[in-house]
Amino acid sequence: MKAFMIDRYGDQNGGRITKTPNPQVGAEDVLIRVHAASVNPLDFRIRDGGFKAILPYRPPLALGNDLAGVVVEVGPDVTRFAVGDEVYARPDKDRIGTFAELIAVHQNDLAPKPATLTMEEAASLPLVALTSWQALVERAQVQPGQKVLIHAGSGGVGTIALQLARHLGTHVATTASAANADLVKELGADVVVDYRTQDFEEVLDGYDVVLDTLGGETLEKSLRVLKPGGKVISIAGPPDANFARELGANLVLRQAMNALSWKTRRHAKRQGVTYSFLFMKADGDQLRELTRLIDAGEIRPVVDRVFSFGQTREALEYAEKGHAKAGKVVITMR
């Protein structure tokens, strides 16, 4: 098969499409012919070596963290899927590589593709939809009437998190440019803060939950817009010890991650709020819940641009440099 591979960490201009052996199919694996995959900031962080100390990635490796495609083979113990099924997924963190013609995924990480979507639309969703679900439903356990701030509402995670928060009955604020104000309002934002002309910390107050997708100064300010007992859940801030425990990291690594987030956790404690880092996980059952919302019209994908497989490097560059106006960048294999 062909796959887009990186040969070493940190080479932003690297990556090539090359022939590699077909994936091996385990007893509970499903072999999928990939029709489309999408680009996520996680791809850049993996390429640049951001997780090499904690995740088992070793170049050369194929990038890509979500997909839509068709089942072409199933392992002997697979019970949930059959050849010919249309599926979508975020593979487990140890089995990435969706910028490829084929990939083997454990059956528990898969879900049937939403019937109302094209392959390209479906491929844009798994990672960002699961991130939104795990932040708002699983981690924050948001309730109707609560106030939720979602940063970068026109981004990949933001466009889905806004819709999910609206479905959950919350009052939603977001940060976005004036050019995207109408879009994020359509997706569910009750309040839009123009990050270019306004400081959200001066506009917002008394929020129950913040979903931070940006980190840095935005994360620090987010602690101060929460009411006492509020929660900041970040996908861009420093990892914490709980994340290390989820990975099964050793004591030294747990202590190192605890140190990385110490300053942020200290500031959160002073504000009477909590901070946690979220590294989303593959989960086919959660994806099935999201599929129901998608087919019911509660959540829709937002796709900025579609590139061909031969343009994978260009797609990564386009997304990384912030050229996308809203939503996701997708790579089609066919």
Short mmCIF file of C-alpha atoms in Angstrom, two decimals, residues 38-167:
data_model
loop_
_atom_site.label_atom_id
_atom_site.label_comp_id
_atom_site.label_asym_id
_atom_site.label_seq_id
_atom_site.Cartn_x
_atom_site.Cartn_y
_atom_site.Cartn_z
CA SER A 38 -8.43 14.83 8.05
CA VAL A 39 -5.62 17.01 9.36
CA ASN A 40 -5.38 17.86 13.07
CA PRO A 41 -2.90 19.92 15.12
CA LEU A 42 -1.98 16.61 16.74
CA ASP A 43 -0.33 15.62 13.45
CA PHE A 44 2.07 18.56 13.69
CA ARG A 45 2.90 17.84 17.32
CA ILE A 46 3.65 14.20 16.52
CA ARG A 47 5.75 15.17 13.48
CA ASP A 48 7.74 17.64 15.57
CA GLY A 49 8.41 15.08 18.31
CA GLY A 50 6.14 16.65 20.89
CA PHE A 51 5.02 13.28 22.29
CA LYS A 52 8.09 11.13 21.65
CA ALA A 53 8.85 10.87 25.37
CA ILE A 54 5.42 9.53 26.27
CA LEU A 55 3.97 7.80 23.21
CA PRO A 56 5.52 4.90 21.30
CA TYR A 57 6.04 6.64 17.96
CA ARG A 58 9.28 5.90 16.18
CA PRO A 59 10.09 7.22 12.68
CA PRO A 60 9.62 6.26 9.99
CA LEU A 61 5.90 6.44 10.69
CA ALA A 62 2.69 7.37 8.94
CA LEU A 63 0.78 10.40 10.16
CA GLY A 64 -2.99 10.78 10.39
CA ASN A 65 -5.39 10.42 13.31
CA ASP A 66 -8.89 9.99 11.89
CA LEU A 67 -10.55 8.44 8.85
CA ALA A 68 -13.60 7.31 6.96
CA GLY A 69 -13.58 4.29 4.70
CA VAL A 70 -14.86 0.81 3.85
CA VAL A 71 -14.16 -2.49 5.60
CA VAL A 72 -12.21 -4.88 3.36
CA GLU A 73 -11.24 -7.59 5.89
CA VAL A 74 -12.12 -8.58 9.45
CA GLY A 75 -10.26 -10.63 12.03
CA PRO A 76 -11.68 -13.99 13.17
CA ASP A 77 -13.05 -12.56 16.45
CA VAL A 78 -14.71 -9.47 14.97
CA THR A 79 -18.45 -9.39 15.70
CA ARG A 80 -19.44 -5.77 15.12
CA PHE A 81 -18.50 -5.23 11.47
CA ALA A 82 -18.49 -7.02 8.13
CA VAL A 83 -16.76 -6.57 4.79
CA GLY A 84 -18.37 -3.71 2.87
CA ASP A 85 -19.43 -1.67 5.91
CA GLU A 86 -18.83 2.07 5.72
CA VAL A 87 -17.10 3.19 8.92
CA TYR A 88 -15.26 6.08 10.54
CA ALA A 89 -12.85 6.23 13.45
CA ARG A 90 -10.10 7.83 15.44
CA PRO A 91 -7.68 4.89 15.82
CA ASP A 92 -6.08 4.23 19.18
CA LYS A 93 -3.11 6.48 19.97
CA ASP A 94 -0.75 3.51 19.51
CA ARG A 95 -2.07 2.74 16.01
CA ILE A 96 -2.15 6.01 14.09
CA GLY A 97 -1.41 6.36 10.38
CA THR A 98 -4.60 7.24 8.51
CA PHE A 99 -2.77 9.08 5.72
CA ALA A 100 -2.58 5.74 3.95
CA GLU A 101 -4.54 3.50 1.62
CA LEU A 102 -5.18 0.90 4.35
CA ILE A 103 -5.23 0.78 8.13
CA ALA A 104 -6.09 -1.90 10.70
CA VAL A 105 -8.23 -0.64 13.60
CA HIS A 106 -9.57 -2.51 16.64
CA GLN A 107 -13.31 -3.07 16.28
CA ASN A 108 -14.01 -1.24 19.57
CA ASP A 109 -12.57 1.97 18.14
CA LEU A 110 -14.84 1.99 15.07
CA ALA A 111 -18.37 3.17 14.40
CA PRO A 112 -20.66 3.03 11.37
CA LYS A 113 -20.26 6.13 9.22
CA PRO A 114 -23.14 8.61 9.57
CA ALA A 115 -25.56 7.84 6.75
CA THR A 116 -26.15 11.52 6.03
CA LEU A 117 -22.49 12.36 5.38
CA THR A 118 -20.00 11.92 2.55
CA MET A 119 -16.72 10.17 3.25
CA GLU A 120 -14.91 13.52 3.32
CA GLU A 121 -17.40 15.00 5.78
CA ALA A 122 -17.27 11.93 8.01
CA ALA A 123 -13.47 11.91 8.02
CA SER A 124 -13.43 15.44 9.41
CA LEU A 125 -15.20 14.43 12.62
CA PRO A 126 -13.85 11.56 14.76
CA LEU A 127 -10.99 13.22 16.61
CA VAL A 128 -12.68 16.60 17.15
CA ALA A 129 -16.07 15.09 17.93
CA LEU A 130 -14.62 12.67 20.49
CA THR A 131 -12.56 15.49 21.99
CA SER A 132 -15.70 17.58 22.40
CA TRP A 133 -17.67 14.68 23.90
CA GLN A 134 -14.95 13.67 26.33
CA ALA A 135 -14.42 17.26 27.46
CA LEU A 136 -18.03 18.35 27.86
CA VAL A 137 -19.95 15.14 28.58
CA GLU A 138 -17.41 12.83 30.19
CA ARG A 139 -14.99 15.19 31.99
CA ALA A 140 -17.04 18.33 32.71
CA GLN A 141 -20.44 16.60 32.91
CA VAL A 142 -22.10 19.85 31.83
CA GLN A 143 -25.74 20.36 32.71
CA PRO A 144 -28.54 22.37 31.04
CA GLY A 145 -28.35 26.03 31.97
CA GLN A 146 -24.65 26.04 32.79
CA LYS A 147 -22.33 28.60 31.18
CA VAL A 148 -19.62 27.18 28.92
CA LEU A 149 -16.79 29.02 27.15
CA ILE A 150 -15.31 27.32 24.10
CA HIS A 151 -12.21 28.95 22.68
CA ALA A 152 -11.58 29.23 18.92
CA GLY A 153 -15.15 28.47 17.96
CA SER A 154 -14.41 28.38 14.24
CA GLY A 155 -11.62 25.82 14.63
CA GLY A 156 -11.85 22.07 14.20
CA VAL A 157 -12.75 21.27 17.80
CA GLY A 158 -14.65 24.52 18.31
CA THR A 159 -17.14 24.02 15.48
CA ILE A 160 -18.21 20.66 16.92
CA ALA A 161 -17.99 21.59 20.61
CA LEU A 162 -20.31 24.57 20.03
CA GLN A 163 -22.96 22.32 18.52
CA LEU A 164 -22.62 19.72 21.26
CA ALA A 165 -22.82 22.36 23.98
CA ARG A 166 -25.98 23.77 22.38
CA HIS A 167 -27.47 20.26 22.25
#
